[in-house]
CSV table of C-alpha atoms and ligand atoms in Angstrom, one decimal:
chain,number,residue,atom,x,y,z
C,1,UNK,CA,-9.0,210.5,111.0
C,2,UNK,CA,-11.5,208.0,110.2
C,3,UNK,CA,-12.1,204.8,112.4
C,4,UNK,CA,-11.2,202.5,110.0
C,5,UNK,CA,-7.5,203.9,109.2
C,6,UNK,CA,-6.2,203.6,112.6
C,7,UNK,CA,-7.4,199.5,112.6
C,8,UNK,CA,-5.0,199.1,109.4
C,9,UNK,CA,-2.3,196.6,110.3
C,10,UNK,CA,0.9,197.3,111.0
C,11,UNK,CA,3.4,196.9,108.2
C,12,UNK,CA,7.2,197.0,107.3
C,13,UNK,CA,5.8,199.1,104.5
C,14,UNK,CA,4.9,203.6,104.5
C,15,UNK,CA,1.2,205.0,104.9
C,16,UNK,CA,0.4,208.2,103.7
C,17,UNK,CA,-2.8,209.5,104.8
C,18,UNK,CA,-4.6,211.6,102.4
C,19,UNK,CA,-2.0,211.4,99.9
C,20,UNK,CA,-2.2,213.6,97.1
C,21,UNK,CA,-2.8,211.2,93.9
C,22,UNK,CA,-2.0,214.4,91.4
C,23,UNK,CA,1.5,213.1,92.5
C,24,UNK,CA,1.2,209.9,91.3
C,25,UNK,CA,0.1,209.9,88.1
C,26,UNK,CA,1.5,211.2,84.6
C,27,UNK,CA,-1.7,213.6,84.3
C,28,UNK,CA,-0.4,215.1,87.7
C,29,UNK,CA,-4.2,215.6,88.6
C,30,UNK,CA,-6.7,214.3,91.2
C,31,UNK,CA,-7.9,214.6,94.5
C,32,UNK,CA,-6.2,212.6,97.5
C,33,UNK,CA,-6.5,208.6,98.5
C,34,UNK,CA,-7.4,208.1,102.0
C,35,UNK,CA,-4.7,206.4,102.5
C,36,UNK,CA,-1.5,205.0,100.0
C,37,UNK,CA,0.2,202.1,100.8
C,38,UNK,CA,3.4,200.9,99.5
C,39,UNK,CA,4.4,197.4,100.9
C,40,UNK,CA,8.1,196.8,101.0
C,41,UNK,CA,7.9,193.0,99.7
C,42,UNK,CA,5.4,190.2,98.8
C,43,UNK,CA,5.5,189.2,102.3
C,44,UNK,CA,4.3,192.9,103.9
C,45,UNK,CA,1.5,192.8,101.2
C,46,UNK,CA,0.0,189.8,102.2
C,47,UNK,CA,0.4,191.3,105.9
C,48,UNK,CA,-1.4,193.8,104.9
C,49,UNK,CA,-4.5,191.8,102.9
C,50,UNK,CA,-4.8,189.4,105.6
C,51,UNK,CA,-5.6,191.6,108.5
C,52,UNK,CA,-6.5,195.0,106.5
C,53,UNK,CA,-10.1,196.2,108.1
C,54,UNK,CA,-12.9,194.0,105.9
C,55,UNK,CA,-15.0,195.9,103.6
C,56,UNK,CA,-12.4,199.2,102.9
C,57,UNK,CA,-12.6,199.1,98.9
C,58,UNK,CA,-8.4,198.9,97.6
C,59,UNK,CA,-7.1,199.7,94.4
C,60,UNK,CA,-3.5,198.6,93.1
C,61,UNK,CA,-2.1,201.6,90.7
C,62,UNK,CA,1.6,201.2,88.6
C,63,UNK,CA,3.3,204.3,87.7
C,64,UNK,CA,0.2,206.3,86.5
C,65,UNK,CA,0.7,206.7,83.4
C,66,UNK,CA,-2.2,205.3,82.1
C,67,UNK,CA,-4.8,206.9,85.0
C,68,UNK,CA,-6.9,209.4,85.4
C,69,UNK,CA,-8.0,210.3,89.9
C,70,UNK,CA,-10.7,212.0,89.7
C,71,UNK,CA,-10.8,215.7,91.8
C,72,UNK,CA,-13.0,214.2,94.8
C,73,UNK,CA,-10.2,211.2,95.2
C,74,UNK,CA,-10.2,207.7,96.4
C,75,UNK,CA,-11.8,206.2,99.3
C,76,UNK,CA,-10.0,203.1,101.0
C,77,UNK,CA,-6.6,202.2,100.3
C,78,UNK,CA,-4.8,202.3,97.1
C,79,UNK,CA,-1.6,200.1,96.6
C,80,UNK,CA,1.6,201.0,94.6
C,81,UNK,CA,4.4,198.5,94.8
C,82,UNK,CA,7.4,199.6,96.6
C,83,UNK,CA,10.8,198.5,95.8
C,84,UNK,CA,11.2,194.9,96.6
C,85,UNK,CA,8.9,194.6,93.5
C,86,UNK,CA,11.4,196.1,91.1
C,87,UNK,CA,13.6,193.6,90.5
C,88,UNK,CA,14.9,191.4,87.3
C,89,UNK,CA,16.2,188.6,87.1
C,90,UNK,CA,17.4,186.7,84.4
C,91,UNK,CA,17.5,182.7,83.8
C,92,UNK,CA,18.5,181.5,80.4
C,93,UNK,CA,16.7,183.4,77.5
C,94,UNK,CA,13.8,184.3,80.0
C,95,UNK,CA,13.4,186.6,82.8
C,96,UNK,CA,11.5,187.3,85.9
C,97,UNK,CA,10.3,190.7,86.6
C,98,UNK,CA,8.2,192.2,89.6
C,99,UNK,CA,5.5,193.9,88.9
C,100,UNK,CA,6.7,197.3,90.0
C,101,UNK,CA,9.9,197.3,88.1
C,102,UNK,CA,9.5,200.2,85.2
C,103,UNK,CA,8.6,199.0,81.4
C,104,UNK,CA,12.0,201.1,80.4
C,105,UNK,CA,14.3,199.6,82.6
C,106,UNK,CA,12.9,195.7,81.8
C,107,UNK,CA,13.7,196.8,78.4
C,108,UNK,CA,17.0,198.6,79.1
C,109,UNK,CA,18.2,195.8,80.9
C,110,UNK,CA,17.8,193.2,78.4
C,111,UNK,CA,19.2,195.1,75.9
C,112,UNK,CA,22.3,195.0,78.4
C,113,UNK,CA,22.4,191.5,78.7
C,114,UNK,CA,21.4,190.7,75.3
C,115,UNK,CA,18.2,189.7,75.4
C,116,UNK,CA,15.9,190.8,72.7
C,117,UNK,CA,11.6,190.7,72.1
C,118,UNK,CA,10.6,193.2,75.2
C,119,UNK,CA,11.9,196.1,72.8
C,120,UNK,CA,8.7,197.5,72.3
C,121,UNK,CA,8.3,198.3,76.0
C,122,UNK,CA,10.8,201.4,76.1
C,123,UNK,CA,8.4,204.2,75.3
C,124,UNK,CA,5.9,202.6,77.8
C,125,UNK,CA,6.1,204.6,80.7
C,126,UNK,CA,4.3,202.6,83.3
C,127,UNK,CA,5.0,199.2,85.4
C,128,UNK,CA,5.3,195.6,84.7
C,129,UNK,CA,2.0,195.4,86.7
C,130,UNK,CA,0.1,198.2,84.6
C,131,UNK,CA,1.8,196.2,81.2
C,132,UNK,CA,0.4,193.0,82.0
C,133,UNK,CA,-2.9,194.9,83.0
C,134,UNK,CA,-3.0,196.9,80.0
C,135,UNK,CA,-1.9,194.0,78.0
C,136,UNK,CA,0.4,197.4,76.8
C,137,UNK,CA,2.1,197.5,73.4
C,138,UNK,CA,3.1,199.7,70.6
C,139,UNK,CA,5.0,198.9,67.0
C,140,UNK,CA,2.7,195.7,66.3
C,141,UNK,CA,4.5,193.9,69.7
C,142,UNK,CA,2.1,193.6,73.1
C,143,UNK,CA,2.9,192.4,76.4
C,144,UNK,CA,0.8,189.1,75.6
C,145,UNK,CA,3.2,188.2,72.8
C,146,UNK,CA,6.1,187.4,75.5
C,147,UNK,CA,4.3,186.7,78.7
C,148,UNK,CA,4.7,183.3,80.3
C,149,UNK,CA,2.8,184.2,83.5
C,150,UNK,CA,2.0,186.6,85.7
C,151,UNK,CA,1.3,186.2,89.8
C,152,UNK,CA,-1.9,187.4,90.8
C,153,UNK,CA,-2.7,187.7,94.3
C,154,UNK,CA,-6.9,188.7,95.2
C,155,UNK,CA,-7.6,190.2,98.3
C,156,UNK,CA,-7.9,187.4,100.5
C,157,UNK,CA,-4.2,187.0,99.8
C,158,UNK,CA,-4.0,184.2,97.3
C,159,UNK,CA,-1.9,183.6,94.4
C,160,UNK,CA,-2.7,182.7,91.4
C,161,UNK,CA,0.1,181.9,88.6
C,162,UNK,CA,-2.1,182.4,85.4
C,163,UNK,CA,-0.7,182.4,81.5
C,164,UNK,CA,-1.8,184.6,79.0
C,165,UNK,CA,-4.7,182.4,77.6
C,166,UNK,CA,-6.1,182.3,81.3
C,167,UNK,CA,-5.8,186.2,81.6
C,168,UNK,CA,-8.0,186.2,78.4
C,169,UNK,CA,-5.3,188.6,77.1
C,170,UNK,CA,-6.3,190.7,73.3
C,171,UNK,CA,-6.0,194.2,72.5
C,172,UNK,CA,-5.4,196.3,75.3
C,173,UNK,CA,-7.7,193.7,77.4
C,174,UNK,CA,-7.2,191.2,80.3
C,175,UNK,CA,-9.4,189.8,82.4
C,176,UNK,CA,-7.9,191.2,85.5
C,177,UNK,CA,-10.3,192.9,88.0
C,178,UNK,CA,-9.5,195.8,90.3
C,179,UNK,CA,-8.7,193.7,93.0
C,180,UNK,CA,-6.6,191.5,91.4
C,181,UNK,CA,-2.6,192.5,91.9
C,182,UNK,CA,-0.2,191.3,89.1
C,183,UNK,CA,3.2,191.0,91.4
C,184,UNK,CA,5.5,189.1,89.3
C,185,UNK,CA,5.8,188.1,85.8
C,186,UNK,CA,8.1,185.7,83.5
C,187,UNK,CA,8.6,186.6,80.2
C,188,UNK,CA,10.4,184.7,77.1
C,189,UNK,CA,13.4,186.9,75.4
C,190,UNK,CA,15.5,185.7,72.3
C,191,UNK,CA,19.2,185.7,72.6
C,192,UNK,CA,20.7,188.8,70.6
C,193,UNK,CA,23.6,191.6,69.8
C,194,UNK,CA,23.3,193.5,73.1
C,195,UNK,CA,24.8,196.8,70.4
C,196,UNK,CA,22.2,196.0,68.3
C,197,UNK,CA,19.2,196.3,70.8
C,198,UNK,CA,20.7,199.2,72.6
C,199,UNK,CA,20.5,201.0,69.4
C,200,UNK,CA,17.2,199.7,68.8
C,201,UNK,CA,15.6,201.1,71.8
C,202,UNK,CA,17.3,204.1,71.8
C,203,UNK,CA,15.9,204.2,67.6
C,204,UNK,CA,12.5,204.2,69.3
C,205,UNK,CA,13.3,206.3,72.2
C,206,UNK,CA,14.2,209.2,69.2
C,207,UNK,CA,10.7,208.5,67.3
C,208,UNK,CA,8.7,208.6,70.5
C,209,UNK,CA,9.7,212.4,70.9
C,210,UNK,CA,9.1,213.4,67.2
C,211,UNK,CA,5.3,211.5,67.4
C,212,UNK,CA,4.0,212.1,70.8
C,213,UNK,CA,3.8,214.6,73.9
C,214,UNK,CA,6.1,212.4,75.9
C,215,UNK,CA,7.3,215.5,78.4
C,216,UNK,CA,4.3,216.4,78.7
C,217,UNK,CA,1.6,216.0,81.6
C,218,UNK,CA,-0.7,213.0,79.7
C,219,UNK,CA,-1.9,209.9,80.0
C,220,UNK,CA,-1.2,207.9,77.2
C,221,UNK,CA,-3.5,206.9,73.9
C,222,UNK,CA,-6.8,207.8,75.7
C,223,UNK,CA,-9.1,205.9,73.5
C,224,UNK,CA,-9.2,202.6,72.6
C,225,UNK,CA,-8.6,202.2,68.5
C,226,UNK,CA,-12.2,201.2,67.2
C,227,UNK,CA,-11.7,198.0,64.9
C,228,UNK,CA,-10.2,199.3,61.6
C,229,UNK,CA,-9.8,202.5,63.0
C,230,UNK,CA,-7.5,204.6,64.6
C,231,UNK,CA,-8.4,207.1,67.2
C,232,UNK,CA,-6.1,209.9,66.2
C,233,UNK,CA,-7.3,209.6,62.7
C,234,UNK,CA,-11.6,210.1,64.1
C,235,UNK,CA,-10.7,212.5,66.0
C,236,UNK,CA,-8.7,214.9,63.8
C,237,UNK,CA,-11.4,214.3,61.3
C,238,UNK,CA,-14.0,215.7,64.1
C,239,UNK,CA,-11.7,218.9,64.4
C,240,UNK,CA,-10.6,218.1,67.4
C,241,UNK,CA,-6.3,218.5,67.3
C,242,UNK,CA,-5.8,221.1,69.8
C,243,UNK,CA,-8.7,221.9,71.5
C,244,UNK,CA,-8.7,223.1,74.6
C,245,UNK,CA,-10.9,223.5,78.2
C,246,UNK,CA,-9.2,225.4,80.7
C,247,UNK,CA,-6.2,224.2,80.6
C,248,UNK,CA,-7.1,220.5,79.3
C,249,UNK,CA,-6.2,220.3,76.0
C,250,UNK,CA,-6.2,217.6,73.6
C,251,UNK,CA,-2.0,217.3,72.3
C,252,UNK,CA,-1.2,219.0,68.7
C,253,UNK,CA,1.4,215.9,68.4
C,254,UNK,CA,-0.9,213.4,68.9
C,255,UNK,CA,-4.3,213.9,69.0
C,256,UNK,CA,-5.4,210.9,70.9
C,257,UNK,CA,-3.3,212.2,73.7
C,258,UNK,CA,-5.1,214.7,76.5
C,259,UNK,CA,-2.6,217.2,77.9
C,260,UNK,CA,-2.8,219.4,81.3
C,261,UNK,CA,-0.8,222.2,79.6
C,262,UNK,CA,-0.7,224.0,83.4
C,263,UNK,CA,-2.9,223.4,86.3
C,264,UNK,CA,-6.1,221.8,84.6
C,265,UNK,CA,-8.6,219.7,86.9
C,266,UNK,CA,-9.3,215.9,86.1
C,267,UNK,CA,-12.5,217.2,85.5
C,268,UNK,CA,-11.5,219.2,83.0
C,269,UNK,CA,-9.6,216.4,81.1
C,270,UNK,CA,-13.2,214.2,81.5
C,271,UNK,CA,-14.8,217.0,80.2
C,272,UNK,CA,-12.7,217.4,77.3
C,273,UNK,CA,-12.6,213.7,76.6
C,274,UNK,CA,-15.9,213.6,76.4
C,275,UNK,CA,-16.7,216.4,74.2
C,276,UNK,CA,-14.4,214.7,72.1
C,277,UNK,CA,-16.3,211.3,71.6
C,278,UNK,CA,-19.3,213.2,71.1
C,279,UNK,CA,-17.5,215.5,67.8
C,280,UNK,CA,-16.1,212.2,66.9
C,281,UNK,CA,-19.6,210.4,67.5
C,282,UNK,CA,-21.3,213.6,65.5
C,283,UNK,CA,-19.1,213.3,62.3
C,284,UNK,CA,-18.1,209.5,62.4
C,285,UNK,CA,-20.7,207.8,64.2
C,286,UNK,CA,-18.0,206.1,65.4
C,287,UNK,CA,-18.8,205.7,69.5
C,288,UNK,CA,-15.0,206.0,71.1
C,289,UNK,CA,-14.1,203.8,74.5
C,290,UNK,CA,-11.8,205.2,77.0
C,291,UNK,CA,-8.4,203.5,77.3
C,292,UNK,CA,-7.0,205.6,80.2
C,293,UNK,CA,-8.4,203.9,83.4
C,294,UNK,CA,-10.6,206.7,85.4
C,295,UNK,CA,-10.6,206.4,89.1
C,296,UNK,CA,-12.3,207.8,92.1
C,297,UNK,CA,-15.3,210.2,92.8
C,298,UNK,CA,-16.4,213.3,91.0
G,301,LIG,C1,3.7,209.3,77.1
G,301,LIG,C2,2.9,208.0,77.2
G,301,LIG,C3,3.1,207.1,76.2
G,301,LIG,C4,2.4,205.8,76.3
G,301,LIG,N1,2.6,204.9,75.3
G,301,LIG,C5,2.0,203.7,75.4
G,301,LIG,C6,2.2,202.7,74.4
G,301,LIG,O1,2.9,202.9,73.4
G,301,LIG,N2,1.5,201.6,74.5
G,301,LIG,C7,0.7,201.3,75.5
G,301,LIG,O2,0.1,200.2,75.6
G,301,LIG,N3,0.5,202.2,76.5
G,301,LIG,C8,1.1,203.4,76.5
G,301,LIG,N4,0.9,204.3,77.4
G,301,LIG,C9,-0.1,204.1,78.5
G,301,LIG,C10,0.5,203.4,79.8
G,301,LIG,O3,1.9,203.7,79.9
G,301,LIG,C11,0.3,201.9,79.8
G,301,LIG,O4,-1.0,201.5,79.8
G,301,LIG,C12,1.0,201.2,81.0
G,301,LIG,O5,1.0,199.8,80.8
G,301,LIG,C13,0.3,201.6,82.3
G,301,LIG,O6,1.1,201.1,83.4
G,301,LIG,P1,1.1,201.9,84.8
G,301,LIG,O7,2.1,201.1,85.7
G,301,LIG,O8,1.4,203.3,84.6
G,301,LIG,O9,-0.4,201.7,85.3
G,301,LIG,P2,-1.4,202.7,85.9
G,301,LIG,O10,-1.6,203.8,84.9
G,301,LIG,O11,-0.9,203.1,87.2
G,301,LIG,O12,-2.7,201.9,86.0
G,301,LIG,C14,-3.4,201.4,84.8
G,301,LIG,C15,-4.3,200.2,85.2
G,301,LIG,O13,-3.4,199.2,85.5
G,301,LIG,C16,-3.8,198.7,86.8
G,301,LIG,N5,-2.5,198.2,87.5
G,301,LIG,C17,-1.4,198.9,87.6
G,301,LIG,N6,-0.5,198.1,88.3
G,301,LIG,C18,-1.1,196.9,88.5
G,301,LIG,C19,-0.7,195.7,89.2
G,301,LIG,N7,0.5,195.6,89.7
G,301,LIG,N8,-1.7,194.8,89.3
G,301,LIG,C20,-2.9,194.9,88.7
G,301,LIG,N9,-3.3,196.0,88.1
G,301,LIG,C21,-2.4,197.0,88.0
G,301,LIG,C22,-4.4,199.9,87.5
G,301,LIG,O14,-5.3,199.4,88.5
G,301,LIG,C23,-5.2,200.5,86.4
G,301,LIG,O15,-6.4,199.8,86.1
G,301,LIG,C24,1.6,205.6,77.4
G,301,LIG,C25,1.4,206.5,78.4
G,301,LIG,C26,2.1,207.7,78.3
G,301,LIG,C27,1.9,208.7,79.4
């Protein structure tokens, strides 16, 4: 063990050392983390900020469903919210979420009670935290739309509450850095027919299976939609539905989706993204951003 990883603090909160991140992400790729933390409550993170050893580099990650850990991992410490940070709470027509709750069960729950608007968050399979990062969204709705504010704490352990104009929040943009932490976030809901919602969501529950690769091993949309464009549409002109290296192969559903169809390497799944924007590039000239967040060394 390194020098620096038996100065961490002590915490209410579980270590791993050398935690594998293929079992924290949706990809179910990537090399290990030095070390994973996952404070209990706001309290053990700030613990852990305050007297964490200076200069180790930490990461926050949600549910992985939007990351790619590259094969050679992640030095310092990566953060993933425990279970103090999944709850929700409800106070008239809005509610208050941590940032670890699931983007499912925010939306499941106010169907339950009633509460309509955060809908379109069902068939997002990440956190609160990665929403609000992500500024995530899907059938015309995003996260921005119904945020009041999110708290942001920076490494030094202060928190911020910031709205969605000071988060600078547009399509699939904020103005988050990596060491900022989203921990908490209020949202405005519209009263409705709880029956109603619940057969909303489970409406677009159904869809979500007949349109995308949702069982499989992915990580979401993995390019951004140029302006006027979508993704799928480039790349399916480029030829690209289907292909495959090793076992990364770019989803027959949906073609802006990557899939490890078996035991692929996040190499691989770079590799194949980026022979992708360069077919697209080739037959477009359109020049396709990643979406899916890519973390950790070569
Ligand atoms: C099958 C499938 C379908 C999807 N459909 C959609 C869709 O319809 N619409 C859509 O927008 N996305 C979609 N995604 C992508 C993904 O679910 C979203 O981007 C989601 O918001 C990511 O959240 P996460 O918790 O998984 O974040 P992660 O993937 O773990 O992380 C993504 C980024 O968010 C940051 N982050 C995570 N938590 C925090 C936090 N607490 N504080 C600060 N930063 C944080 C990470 O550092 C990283 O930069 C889909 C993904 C899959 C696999």
């Amino acid at each position: 063990m390194t020098d620096w990883r038996q100065s961490l603090p002590t915490v209410r909160g579980r270590y791993s050392f050398d935690a594998v991140m293929a079992d924290q992400t949706w990809f179910r790729v990537g090399g290990a983390a030095d070390v994973l933390f996952k404070p209990i409550d706001l309290g053990d993170l700030l613990t852990f900020l305050k007297n964490r050893p200076a200069d180790i580099p930490v990461h926050v990650v949600g549910a992985g469903s939007n990351l790619l850990v590259r094969d050679g991992g992640i030095r310092g410490v990566v953060i993933r919210l425990g279970r103090g940070f999944a709850t929700v709470e409800r106070e008239g027509n809005e509610i208050e979420v941590g940032a670890g709750a699931l983007d499912r069960t925010v939306a499941m729950t106010c169907g339950e009670w009633g509460l309509s608007g955060l809908e379109f968050l069902v068939g997002v399979p990440g956190t609160i935290g990665g929403a609000v990062k992500m500024n995530a969204g899907c059938y015309g709705a995003e996260t921005k739309d119904r945020l009041i504010w999110a708290d942001v704490l920076d490494l030094s352990g202060k928190l911020q509450r910031l709205t969605p104009g000071e988060l600078e929040m547009a399509y699939r943009h904020t103005n988050l850095q990596p060491d900022q932490i989203v921990v908490r976030a209020r949202f405005q809901c519209e009263p409705g027919n709880s029956d109603e919602i619940m057969q909303r969501l489970n409406t677009l529950l159904a869809e979500r299976e007949v349109s995308q690769p949702v069982r499989g091993r992915t990580g979401g949309s993995t390019f951004r939609n140029p302006e006027g464009h979508s993704a799928w549409k480039l790349i399916d002109e480029a030829g690209c539905r289907g292909l495959m290296l090793g076992q990364a192969q770019v989803s027959e559903k949906h073609c802006n989706f990557l899939l490890n169809t078996d035991a692929c390497t996040a190499g691989d799944l770079e590799e194949l993204g980026e022979a992708v924007r360069q077919r697209v590039k080739v037959t477009s000239g359109y020049d396709l951003q990643w979406e899916i967040i890519r973390l950790g060394q070569l």
